Short mmCIF file of C-alpha atoms in Angstrom, two decimals:
data_model
loop_
_atom_site.label_atom_id
_atom_site.label_comp_id
_atom_site.label_asym_id
_atom_site.label_seq_id
_atom_site.Cartn_x
_atom_site.Cartn_y
_atom_site.Cartn_z
CA UNK A 1 8.90 -2.56 -24.73
CA UNK A 2 9.19 -3.50 -28.09
CA UNK A 3 7.44 -7.04 -26.96
CA UNK A 4 4.60 -5.23 -25.58
CA UNK A 5 3.98 -3.10 -28.37
CA UNK A 6 3.69 -6.05 -30.81
CA UNK A 7 1.63 -8.03 -28.31
CA UNK A 8 -1.02 -5.18 -28.30
CA UNK A 9 -1.17 -4.45 -32.10
CA UNK A 10 0.27 -1.05 -31.64
CA UNK A 11 2.25 0.23 -34.44
CA UNK A 12 6.06 -0.08 -34.12
CA UNK A 13 8.47 2.66 -34.82
CA UNK A 14 11.19 0.66 -37.11
CA UNK A 15 13.70 3.49 -36.98
CA UNK A 16 14.93 3.34 -33.20
CA UNK A 17 17.30 5.97 -33.55
CA UNK A 18 14.94 8.72 -34.66
CA UNK A 19 12.10 7.74 -32.31
CA UNK A 20 14.87 7.97 -29.81
CA UNK A 21 15.74 11.90 -31.10
CA UNK A 22 12.10 12.01 -30.71
CA UNK A 23 11.90 11.64 -27.69
CA UNK A 24 14.27 13.55 -26.51
CA UNK A 25 13.14 16.67 -28.30
CA UNK A 26 9.45 16.01 -26.61
CA UNK A 27 11.36 15.56 -23.16
CA UNK A 28 13.50 18.95 -23.53
CA UNK A 29 10.27 20.53 -24.94
CA UNK A 30 8.80 19.21 -21.46
CA UNK A 31 11.66 20.52 -19.46
CA UNK A 32 11.46 23.96 -21.11
CA UNK A 33 7.66 24.24 -21.09
CA UNK A 34 8.09 23.34 -16.96
CA UNK A 35 10.46 25.46 -15.97
CA UNK A 36 8.72 28.92 -18.03
CA UNK A 37 5.48 27.79 -16.15
CA UNK A 38 7.74 28.02 -13.10
CA UNK A 39 8.95 31.43 -13.91
CA UNK A 40 5.61 32.41 -14.75
CA UNK A 41 4.54 31.62 -11.40
CA UNK A 42 7.08 33.43 -9.63
CA UNK A 43 6.11 37.03 -11.65
CA UNK A 44 5.44 39.17 -8.76
CA UNK A 45 1.63 39.06 -9.61
CA UNK A 46 1.36 35.64 -8.51
CA UNK A 47 0.35 34.68 -5.01
CA UNK A 48 3.19 32.25 -4.52
CA UNK A 49 5.64 34.79 -5.65
CA UNK A 50 7.61 34.84 -2.41
CA UNK A 51 7.48 31.11 -2.14
CA UNK A 52 8.89 29.86 -5.57
CA UNK A 53 13.03 30.96 -5.48
CA UNK A 54 14.29 31.45 -9.13
CA UNK A 55 15.07 27.92 -10.81
CA UNK A 56 18.76 28.97 -11.20
CA UNK A 57 19.00 29.38 -6.87
CA UNK A 58 17.71 26.09 -6.56
CA UNK A 59 19.95 24.69 -8.74
CA UNK A 60 23.17 26.27 -7.02
CA UNK A 61 21.61 25.40 -3.34
CA UNK A 62 21.29 21.34 -4.40
CA UNK A 63 25.04 22.12 -5.72
CA UNK A 64 26.41 23.21 -2.68
CA UNK A 65 24.17 20.47 -0.34
CA UNK A 66 27.39 18.00 -0.39
CA UNK A 67 29.48 21.43 1.34
CA UNK A 68 27.51 21.95 4.00
CA UNK A 69 28.04 19.23 7.08
CA UNK A 70 24.43 18.77 8.25
CA UNK A 71 23.32 17.34 4.93
CA UNK A 72 25.84 14.39 5.49
CA UNK A 73 24.43 14.33 9.20
CA UNK A 74 20.93 14.33 8.02
CA UNK A 75 21.50 11.91 5.29
CA UNK A 76 23.34 9.53 7.61
CA UNK A 77 20.30 10.00 10.28
CA UNK A 78 17.91 9.64 7.77
CA UNK A 79 19.25 6.07 6.07
CA UNK A 80 20.62 4.76 9.61
CA UNK A 81 16.85 5.05 10.91
CA UNK A 82 15.52 3.80 8.03
CA UNK A 83 17.57 0.89 7.39
CA UNK A 84 17.94 -0.12 11.61
CA UNK A 85 13.76 0.10 11.12
CA UNK A 86 13.74 -1.85 7.82
CA UNK A 87 16.14 -4.56 9.31
CA UNK A 88 14.07 -5.38 12.90
CA UNK A 89 10.74 -5.50 10.51
CA UNK A 90 12.63 -7.94 8.15
CA UNK A 91 13.47 -10.02 10.68
CA UNK A 92 10.01 -9.98 12.94
CA UNK A 93 8.16 -9.70 9.86
CA UNK A 94 9.42 -13.05 8.03
CA UNK A 95 9.60 -14.88 11.40
CA UNK A 96 5.65 -14.19 12.10
CA UNK A 97 4.69 -14.84 8.62
CA UNK A 98 6.19 -18.19 8.36
CA UNK A 99 4.57 -19.12 11.69
CA UNK A 100 1.32 -17.83 10.21
CA UNK A 101 2.14 -19.24 7.52
CA UNK A 102 2.78 -22.66 8.89
CA UNK A 103 -0.31 -22.74 11.23
CA UNK A 104 -3.50 -21.70 9.78
CA UNK A 105 -5.48 -22.33 12.69
CA UNK A 106 -3.09 -19.04 14.56
CA UNK A 107 -3.29 -17.25 11.00
CA UNK A 108 -7.31 -17.41 11.54
CA UNK A 109 -7.30 -16.09 15.23
CA UNK A 110 -4.99 -13.63 14.10
CA UNK A 111 -6.76 -12.54 11.17
CA UNK A 112 -8.62 -9.62 12.36
CA UNK A 113 -5.79 -8.74 14.68
CA UNK A 114 -3.38 -8.40 11.73
CA UNK A 115 -5.40 -6.09 9.61
CA UNK A 116 -6.27 -4.18 12.50
CA UNK A 117 -2.89 -3.20 12.80
CA UNK A 118 -2.05 -3.24 8.95
CA UNK A 119 -4.63 -0.41 8.58
CA UNK A 120 -3.06 1.37 11.44
CA UNK A 121 -1.63 5.00 9.97
CA UNK A 122 1.76 4.92 11.60
CA UNK A 123 2.11 8.11 12.14
CA UNK A 124 -1.26 7.90 14.30
CA UNK A 125 0.91 6.31 16.79
CA UNK A 126 3.29 8.87 17.03
CA UNK A 127 1.71 10.64 20.25
CA UNK A 128 1.55 7.92 22.10
CA UNK A 129 5.27 6.94 21.37
CA UNK A 130 6.34 9.97 22.00
CA UNK A 131 4.73 9.76 25.27
CA UNK A 132 6.61 6.34 26.05
CA UNK A 133 9.83 6.72 24.40
CA UNK A 134 10.56 11.09 23.65
CA UNK A 135 11.84 12.00 20.49
CA UNK A 136 14.46 10.37 19.51
CA UNK A 137 16.08 7.68 17.20
CA UNK A 138 14.89 4.80 19.34
CA UNK A 139 11.12 6.67 18.69
CA UNK A 140 12.03 6.41 14.49
CA UNK A 141 12.96 3.24 14.81
CA UNK A 142 9.77 1.87 16.26
CA UNK A 143 7.79 4.02 14.09
CA UNK A 144 9.76 2.23 11.08
CA UNK A 145 9.21 -0.95 12.48
CA UNK A 146 5.61 -1.16 12.88
CA UNK A 147 5.12 0.62 9.47
CA UNK A 148 7.53 -2.05 7.56
CA UNK A 149 6.64 -4.95 9.24
CA UNK A 150 3.68 -6.08 7.98
CA UNK A 151 4.41 -6.04 3.88
CA UNK A 152 7.18 -8.65 5.00
CA UNK A 153 4.44 -10.50 7.30
CA UNK A 154 1.85 -10.76 5.19
CA UNK A 155 4.42 -11.81 1.84
CA UNK A 156 5.82 -14.52 3.65
CA UNK A 157 2.46 -15.88 4.88
CA UNK A 158 1.23 -15.98 1.63
CA UNK A 159 4.96 -17.58 0.32
CA UNK A 160 5.03 -19.89 2.62
CA UNK A 161 1.42 -21.02 2.95
CA UNK A 162 0.30 -23.63 0.42
CA UNK A 163 2.87 -26.53 -0.53
CA UNK A 164 2.79 -27.61 -3.91
CA UNK A 165 1.35 -30.90 -3.74
CA UNK A 166 4.28 -32.84 -5.84
CA UNK A 167 6.31 -30.71 -3.54
CA UNK A 168 4.09 -31.90 -0.81
CA UNK A 169 4.46 -35.68 -2.15
CA UNK A 170 8.11 -35.27 -2.51
CA UNK A 171 8.40 -34.13 1.20
CA UNK A 172 6.23 -36.76 2.73
CA UNK A 173 7.97 -39.57 0.65
CA UNK A 174 11.41 -38.70 1.64
CA UNK A 175 10.23 -38.14 4.93
CA UNK A 176 12.18 -35.10 5.34
CA UNK A 177 12.40 -33.21 8.81
CA UNK A 178 9.94 -30.59 9.02
CA UNK A 179 12.71 -27.70 9.75
CA UNK A 180 14.59 -28.68 7.04
CA UNK A 181 11.46 -28.27 4.88
CA UNK A 182 11.06 -24.90 6.37
CA UNK A 183 14.25 -23.86 5.63
CA UNK A 184 15.04 -25.46 2.15
CA UNK A 185 11.65 -25.85 0.46
CA UNK A 186 8.88 -23.55 2.01
CA UNK A 187 11.37 -20.28 2.40
CA UNK A 188 12.86 -20.51 -0.75
CA UNK A 189 9.29 -20.74 -2.62
CA UNK A 190 8.27 -17.53 -0.51
CA UNK A 191 11.49 -15.76 -1.80
CA UNK A 192 9.92 -13.73 -4.59
CA UNK A 193 7.19 -12.94 -2.67
CA UNK A 194 9.55 -11.61 0.26
CA UNK A 195 11.67 -9.91 -2.46
CA UNK A 196 8.06 -8.13 -3.35
CA UNK A 197 7.46 -7.00 0.62
CA UNK A 198 11.24 -5.91 0.56
CA UNK A 199 10.49 -3.47 -2.04
CA UNK A 200 7.15 -2.20 -0.37
CA UNK A 201 8.72 -1.77 2.78
CA UNK A 202 11.94 0.28 1.95
CA UNK A 203 9.89 2.58 0.31
CA UNK A 204 8.15 2.84 3.16
CA UNK A 205 10.86 3.12 5.82
CA UNK A 206 12.07 6.01 4.01
CA UNK A 207 9.00 7.57 3.80
CA UNK A 208 7.73 7.14 7.23
CA UNK A 209 11.69 8.21 8.18
CA UNK A 210 10.93 11.41 6.63
CA UNK A 211 7.72 12.17 7.84
CA UNK A 212 8.76 11.30 11.31
CA UNK A 213 11.66 13.74 11.35
CA UNK A 214 9.25 16.36 10.12
CA UNK A 215 6.55 16.10 12.65
CA UNK A 216 9.05 15.74 15.79
CA UNK A 217 11.96 17.75 14.55
CA UNK A 218 14.95 15.10 14.92
CA UNK A 219 17.99 15.14 12.95
CA UNK A 220 17.52 14.16 9.75
CA UNK A 221 16.18 14.95 6.20
CA UNK A 222 12.93 16.02 7.17
CA UNK A 223 13.74 18.26 10.21
CA UNK A 224 16.09 20.02 7.51
CA UNK A 225 13.40 20.51 5.06
CA UNK A 226 10.85 21.84 8.17
CA UNK A 227 13.77 23.95 9.14
CA UNK A 228 14.30 25.55 6.09
CA UNK A 229 10.89 25.97 5.12
CA UNK A 230 10.53 28.07 8.95
CA UNK A 231 13.32 30.08 8.43
CA UNK A 232 12.61 31.00 4.49
CA UNK A 233 14.89 29.25 2.91
CA UNK A 234 12.69 28.59 -0.15
CA UNK A 235 15.38 27.60 -2.50
CA UNK A 236 17.56 25.17 0.49
CA UNK A 237 13.73 23.55 1.09
CA UNK A 238 13.81 22.44 -2.49
CA UNK A 239 17.21 21.68 -2.73
CA UNK A 240 16.32 19.33 -0.03
CA UNK A 241 13.23 17.71 -1.37
CA UNK A 242 15.47 17.47 -4.61
CA UNK A 243 17.79 15.40 -2.20
CA UNK A 244 14.93 13.17 -0.50
CA UNK A 245 13.38 12.50 -3.84
CA UNK A 246 16.76 11.48 -5.25
CA UNK A 247 17.20 9.66 -2.05
CA UNK A 248 13.77 7.61 -2.56
CA UNK A 249 14.81 6.94 -6.38
CA UNK A 250 18.20 5.20 -5.23
CA UNK A 251 16.21 3.14 -2.73
CA UNK A 252 13.76 2.10 -4.96
CA UNK A 253 16.27 1.10 -7.84
CA UNK A 254 18.17 -1.15 -4.67
CA UNK A 255 15.32 -2.46 -3.89
CA UNK A 256 13.79 -3.58 -6.93
CA UNK A 257 17.57 -4.93 -7.64
CA UNK A 258 17.77 -7.04 -4.17
CA UNK A 259 14.28 -8.42 -5.52
CA UNK A 260 15.25 -9.48 -8.87
CA UNK A 261 18.49 -11.07 -7.29
CA UNK A 262 16.27 -12.93 -4.45
CA UNK A 263 14.96 -14.22 -7.55
CA UNK A 264 16.98 -14.86 -10.22
CA UNK A 265 17.22 -19.17 -9.67
CA UNK A 266 13.61 -19.20 -10.72
CA UNK A 267 11.73 -18.98 -13.77
CA UNK A 268 10.80 -15.91 -14.58
CA UNK A 269 6.99 -16.69 -14.78
CA UNK A 270 6.32 -17.82 -11.43
CA UNK A 271 7.45 -14.62 -9.74
CA UNK B 1 -10.19 -26.16 1.51
CA UNK B 2 -13.78 -27.32 3.91
CA UNK B 3 -16.33 -24.47 4.02
CA UNK B 4 -16.69 -24.00 7.96
CA UNK B 5 -20.27 -22.89 9.21
CA UNK B 6 -20.08 -18.92 9.13
CA UNK B 7 -21.05 -18.51 12.94
CA UNK B 8 -17.80 -20.55 13.59
CA UNK B 9 -15.58 -18.76 11.01
CA UNK B 10 -16.63 -15.44 12.77
CA UNK B 11 -15.81 -17.14 16.18
CA UNK B 12 -12.85 -18.49 14.80
CA UNK B 13 -11.58 -15.24 13.74
CA UNK B 14 -13.09 -13.22 16.59
CA UNK B 15 -11.80 -14.68 19.56
CA UNK B 16 -8.41 -14.02 19.97
CA UNK B 17 -9.66 -10.03 19.64
CA UNK B 18 -11.92 -10.24 22.08
CA UNK B 19 -9.77 -12.05 24.92
CA UNK B 20 -7.22 -9.89 24.30
CA UNK B 21 -9.84 -6.58 24.72
CA UNK B 22 -11.01 -8.11 27.71
CA UNK B 23 -7.21 -8.89 29.00
CA UNK B 24 -6.42 -5.61 28.38
CA UNK B 25 -9.66 -4.21 30.02
CA UNK B 26 -8.99 -6.28 33.37
CA UNK B 27 -4.85 -5.53 33.02
CA UNK B 28 -5.44 -1.92 32.77
CA UNK B 29 -8.37 -1.79 35.25
CA UNK B 30 -6.42 -3.37 37.65
CA UNK B 31 -2.95 -1.79 37.73
CA UNK B 32 -3.66 1.38 35.91
CA UNK B 33 0.23 3.25 34.96
CA UNK B 34 0.68 6.97 34.05
CA UNK B 35 1.12 5.97 30.22
CA UNK B 36 -1.59 2.98 30.25
CA UNK B 37 -4.79 4.09 31.79
CA UNK B 38 -7.93 2.15 31.96
CA UNK B 39 -8.89 0.82 28.87
CA UNK B 40 -12.61 1.47 29.89
CA UNK B 41 -12.31 5.45 30.74
CA UNK B 42 -10.76 5.45 27.17
CA UNK B 43 -13.75 3.34 25.47
CA UNK B 44 -15.59 5.93 27.76
CA UNK B 45 -13.90 9.07 26.14
CA UNK B 46 -14.65 7.78 22.64
CA UNK B 47 -17.88 7.23 23.51
CA UNK B 48 -18.29 10.73 25.03
CA UNK B 49 -16.16 12.33 21.91
CA UNK B 50 -18.62 11.19 19.50
CA UNK B 51 -22.02 12.03 21.60
CA UNK B 52 -20.68 15.35 22.52
CA UNK B 53 -19.39 15.89 18.86
CA UNK B 54 -15.51 16.98 19.25
CA UNK B 55 -14.09 13.68 18.11
CA UNK B 56 -16.89 13.57 15.50
CA UNK B 57 -16.19 16.73 14.47
CA UNK B 58 -12.45 16.48 14.05
CA UNK B 59 -13.36 13.10 11.65
CA UNK B 60 -15.68 14.25 9.31
CA UNK B 61 -12.55 17.05 8.34
CA UNK B 62 -10.82 15.01 8.38
CA UNK B 63 -12.44 12.36 6.19
CA UNK B 64 -14.14 15.01 3.89
CA UNK B 65 -10.51 16.47 3.05
CA UNK B 66 -9.34 12.51 2.98
CA UNK B 67 -12.21 12.21 0.08
CA UNK B 68 -12.05 15.30 -1.55
CA UNK B 69 -8.08 14.67 -2.55
CA UNK B 70 -8.81 11.33 -3.23
CA UNK B 71 -11.72 12.23 -5.89
CA UNK B 72 -9.15 14.78 -7.08
CA UNK B 73 -6.01 12.62 -7.49
CA UNK B 74 -8.58 9.79 -9.31
CA UNK B 75 -9.46 12.13 -11.72
CA UNK B 76 -6.18 13.58 -12.87
CA UNK B 77 -4.52 10.00 -12.36
CA UNK B 78 -7.36 8.06 -14.35
CA UNK B 79 -7.38 11.01 -17.27
CA UNK B 80 -3.76 11.25 -17.54
CA UNK B 81 -2.86 7.50 -17.38
CA UNK B 82 -5.13 7.29 -19.94
CA UNK B 83 -3.46 9.46 -22.16
CA UNK B 84 0.16 7.87 -21.43
CA UNK B 85 -1.38 4.28 -21.74
CA UNK B 86 -2.57 4.85 -25.32
CA UNK B 87 0.32 7.11 -26.52
CA UNK B 88 3.52 4.96 -26.88
CA UNK B 89 5.34 8.30 -27.04
CA UNK B 90 4.11 9.95 -24.59
CA UNK B 91 4.70 7.39 -22.18
CA UNK B 92 8.30 7.23 -23.36
CA UNK B 93 8.73 10.73 -22.67
CA UNK B 94 7.18 11.55 -19.70
CA UNK B 95 8.75 8.25 -18.23
CA UNK B 96 11.63 9.44 -16.54
CA UNK B 97 9.42 12.54 -14.74
CA UNK B 98 6.89 9.70 -13.45
CA UNK B 99 9.70 7.82 -11.76
CA UNK B 100 11.34 10.64 -9.93
CA UNK B 101 8.13 12.31 -9.04
CA UNK B 102 6.55 8.54 -7.58
CA UNK B 103 9.97 7.98 -5.83
CA UNK B 104 9.64 12.02 -3.67
CA UNK B 105 8.44 11.16 -0.63
CA UNK B 106 5.14 12.74 -0.31
CA UNK B 107 5.63 14.05 3.08
CA UNK B 108 8.21 16.13 2.30
CA UNK B 109 6.22 18.18 0.60
CA UNK B 110 3.92 19.01 3.40
CA UNK B 111 5.72 22.25 4.30
CA UNK B 112 6.15 23.34 1.29
CA UNK B 113 2.30 23.15 0.80
CA UNK B 114 1.55 24.49 4.09
CA UNK B 115 3.61 27.71 3.40
CA UNK B 116 1.78 27.97 0.42
CA UNK B 117 -1.88 27.20 0.97
CA UNK B 118 -1.84 27.90 5.10
CA UNK B 119 -3.54 26.14 7.75
CA UNK B 120 -6.61 25.47 6.45
CA UNK B 121 -8.07 22.38 4.61
CA UNK B 122 -6.40 23.21 1.36
CA UNK B 123 -2.98 21.91 1.97
CA UNK B 124 -4.29 18.57 3.24
CA UNK B 125 -6.77 18.23 0.38
CA UNK B 126 -3.51 19.10 -2.42
CA UNK B 127 -1.07 16.56 -0.40
CA UNK B 128 -3.25 13.86 0.06
CA UNK B 129 -3.92 14.53 -4.32
CA UNK B 130 -0.66 14.27 -4.39
CA UNK B 131 0.17 11.54 -3.00
CA UNK B 132 -2.67 9.43 -4.23
CA UNK B 133 -2.29 10.57 -8.12
CA UNK B 134 0.96 8.43 -8.51
CA UNK B 135 -0.63 4.99 -8.04
CA UNK B 136 -3.70 5.75 -9.58
CA UNK B 137 -2.34 7.32 -12.66
CA UNK B 138 0.88 4.05 -13.01
CA UNK B 139 -1.31 1.75 -12.67
CA UNK B 140 -3.89 3.11 -15.36
CA UNK B 141 -1.16 3.07 -17.51
CA UNK B 142 -0.14 -0.80 -16.93
CA UNK B 143 -4.37 -1.39 -17.34
CA UNK B 144 -4.41 0.05 -20.60
CA UNK B 145 -1.30 -1.19 -22.12
CA UNK B 146 -2.24 -4.75 -20.62
CA UNK B 147 -5.28 -4.72 -22.64
CA UNK B 148 -5.68 -7.87 -24.48
CA UNK B 149 -4.60 -7.24 -28.49
CA UNK B 150 -7.61 -8.86 -29.58
CA UNK B 151 -9.93 -6.36 -27.80
CA UNK B 152 -7.80 -3.44 -29.35
CA UNK B 153 -8.39 -5.03 -32.93
CA UNK B 154 -12.04 -5.72 -32.41
CA UNK B 155 -12.42 -2.44 -31.66
CA UNK B 156 -10.82 -1.13 -34.36
CA UNK B 157 -12.13 -3.30 -37.12
CA UNK B 158 -15.60 -2.05 -35.91
CA UNK B 159 -14.13 1.43 -36.38
CA UNK B 160 -15.89 2.25 -32.75
CA UNK B 161 -15.68 6.08 -32.07
CA UNK B 162 -12.82 6.84 -29.20
CA UNK B 163 -15.09 8.33 -26.98
CA UNK B 164 -16.95 4.94 -26.87
CA UNK B 165 -14.04 2.84 -26.97
CA UNK B 166 -12.59 4.72 -24.08
CA UNK B 167 -15.63 4.05 -21.82
CA UNK B 168 -16.57 0.90 -23.08
CA UNK B 169 -13.46 -1.02 -24.11
CA UNK B 170 -10.28 0.70 -22.43
CA UNK B 171 -11.76 1.71 -18.77
CA UNK B 172 -13.57 -1.93 -18.23
CA UNK B 173 -10.42 -3.82 -19.09
CA UNK B 174 -8.35 -1.25 -16.99
CA UNK B 175 -10.40 -0.97 -13.65
CA UNK B 176 -9.29 -3.89 -11.95
CA UNK B 177 -5.56 -2.12 -12.11
CA UNK B 178 -7.01 1.12 -11.47
CA UNK B 179 -8.66 -0.06 -8.42
CA UNK B 180 -6.01 -1.52 -7.01
CA UNK B 181 -4.41 1.79 -7.68
CA UNK B 182 -7.06 3.63 -6.05
CA UNK B 183 -6.46 1.09 -2.77
CA UNK B 184 -3.20 2.30 -2.58
CA UNK B 185 -3.69 5.80 -2.86
CA UNK B 186 -5.81 5.57 0.18
CA UNK B 187 -3.99 4.03 2.51
CA UNK B 188 -1.15 6.49 1.25
CA UNK B 189 -3.73 9.36 1.46
CA UNK B 190 -4.23 8.26 5.03
CA UNK B 191 -0.78 8.40 5.84
CA UNK B 192 -0.03 11.57 4.32
CA UNK B 193 -3.13 13.45 5.30
CA UNK B 194 -2.11 12.19 9.32
CA UNK B 195 1.23 13.94 8.80
CA UNK B 196 -0.04 17.08 7.61
CA UNK B 197 -2.31 17.38 10.40
CA UNK B 198 0.41 16.83 12.67
CA UNK B 199 2.71 19.06 11.09
CA UNK B 200 0.43 22.33 11.08
CA UNK B 201 -3.25 22.12 11.90
CA UNK B 202 -6.28 23.65 13.81
CA UNK B 203 -8.77 20.94 13.19
CA UNK B 204 -8.70 17.48 12.01
CA UNK B 205 -8.38 14.23 14.16
CA UNK B 206 -4.27 13.70 13.93
CA UNK B 207 -4.41 16.96 14.89
CA UNK B 208 -6.62 16.26 17.90
CA UNK B 209 -4.16 13.08 18.28
CA UNK B 210 -0.94 15.47 18.84
CA UNK B 211 -2.92 18.11 20.80
CA UNK B 212 -4.06 15.73 23.45
CA UNK B 213 -0.17 14.12 23.80
CA UNK B 214 1.08 17.48 24.39
CA UNK B 215 -1.32 18.72 26.76
CA UNK B 216 -0.50 14.93 28.66
CA UNK B 217 -4.14 13.88 28.21
CA UNK B 218 -3.05 9.93 27.92
CA UNK B 219 -6.76 9.05 28.03
CA UNK B 220 -7.43 11.03 25.44
CA UNK B 221 -4.44 10.24 22.89
CA UNK B 222 -5.33 6.72 23.27
CA UNK B 223 -8.66 7.36 22.35
CA UNK B 224 -7.75 8.92 19.11
CA UNK B 225 -5.01 6.60 18.26
CA UNK B 226 -7.73 3.96 18.98
CA UNK B 227 -10.46 5.93 16.99
CA UNK B 228 -7.81 6.37 14.08
CA UNK B 229 -6.92 2.39 13.82
CA UNK B 230 -10.24 2.01 13.20
CA UNK B 231 -11.36 4.11 10.87
CA UNK B 232 -8.39 2.98 9.18
CA UNK B 233 -9.63 -0.69 8.95
CA UNK B 234 -13.03 0.36 7.88
CA UNK B 235 -11.70 2.48 5.20
CA UNK B 236 -10.29 -0.62 3.55
CA UNK B 237 -13.00 -2.83 4.20
CA UNK B 238 -15.10 -0.61 2.14
CA UNK B 239 -12.43 -0.32 -0.46
CA UNK B 240 -12.57 -3.92 -0.80
CA UNK B 241 -16.40 -3.92 -0.86
CA UNK B 242 -16.11 -1.15 -3.57
CA UNK B 243 -14.01 -3.32 -5.48
CA UNK B 244 -15.68 -6.60 -5.26
CA UNK B 245 -18.80 -4.51 -6.41
CA UNK B 246 -17.47 -2.77 -9.28
CA UNK B 247 -15.63 -5.85 -10.63
CA UNK B 248 -18.36 -8.47 -9.96
CA UNK B 249 -18.27 -9.18 -13.66
CA UNK B 250 -14.96 -9.89 -13.52
CA UNK B 251 -13.39 -13.19 -14.05
CA UNK B 252 -10.13 -14.58 -13.17
CA UNK B 253 -7.31 -12.99 -10.59
CA UNK B 254 -7.69 -9.36 -10.22
CA UNK B 255 -4.05 -8.62 -11.06
CA UNK B 256 -1.92 -7.09 -8.46
CA UNK B 257 -4.85 -6.28 -6.45
CA UNK B 258 -3.77 -7.89 -3.24
CA UNK B 259 -0.12 -8.01 -3.74
CA UNK B 260 0.92 -4.75 -3.82
CA UNK B 261 -1.95 -3.13 -1.25
CA UNK B 262 0.16 -2.42 1.49
CA UNK B 263 2.11 -0.07 0.08
CA UNK B 264 2.21 3.15 1.16
CA UNK B 265 5.50 4.46 -0.51
#
């Protein structure tokens, strides 16, 4: 952070501790301001008065969530569907992406198809898939796979295509067999790109799972949120939304860590 | 890479899609099943929907909400992003909140917005704006912070007034990043829009697809699904064209515009 501040010519605060206190002071002020705004918009004259619960109630509901059995069932179902879909999408996407990266002719022929499929809003597939699969775990997984396979595929293709000329010469000079080149040269070379694909796909997996659960009302966080909203338990609904946010944040942290560990062996400037 | 003749290049990219459509046309016509009606019928239904109006109406409604939400998200994202990009302190203060808000699955807010704003266009516009604002905001911050030190120094040395500096130095320099953010926002926006139309709506392309699915109008369901896919693709193409036009003066790699493009989270 200091390095960028120096590079961009911005004045750098010298007293780190003082700045930190200043930052935390402003953060506190911001939180208080937002809490005040929230309470203000619950005032009787506000149109949202009945929908916004007191902040304290949300806190109580959030603290009570771990005591509810259905919370754990919902988190488990959401994570289960998201991760199952992610795993399948990862295997499929990396395999297909490698294939497309190795065979430019096939990549060219399928480019339009991939672009079309990638641009498809996945939730648009729900009605058709409901007809074919019913509303259950398989449906959610299929939707997650359809959403998450593309970042893996595209990133792997980009990473695998184009071997560095020097490496190509070495590989040719030593007559390294093709499968070994794929495994030991091309895939490691593509790992940073695949890591980025993983990070994008993980965030998507959670969003898509919760979205699907909200629409088709299958067990999971999305369903909990919708049920709480429909039964007017607004504090509980906000607590579930917060839980979903924390889950998303945790997944993001994990994904960034995974991406980093995939690229650790590489010099930093390449990734 | 060797450049092929443009016609040959187009053919090289089109033949597989054409072949697939032809195979599907024949296969579904010869062996129609309950769930896979003849593709010809589906295409005819799309044509009818566009001529007689219902599909066109739903589509116009959806696109209108999408663009309105994107516009709100872009204005908010760019202006707040400028502010946070130019003030180190402000950025540090709100960064944790930004991370949490960005990580919140926006689709989880749809029930709340419907409860707040009803079944009309307002909750749809709101959810698109809410989903669109984060990638644009964060990319704007990155773009502004990545400004070359030289440019900042020169602008300061000539005492260029702030308004002019933002318009002529900071915004153009951050534009590639901002547009990359808009591209992410676009695909995110389409996603949340479709969910909100399926959750609770009376109009819109997502609503129409779900409705025909629920009433077992299989041909209509497929028709709507195909239209959605093609519209998504055309929106992506339009975004690419906008980027190319707006950045034709820009040399060198367009930072981050390809890598994160697929992100919907």
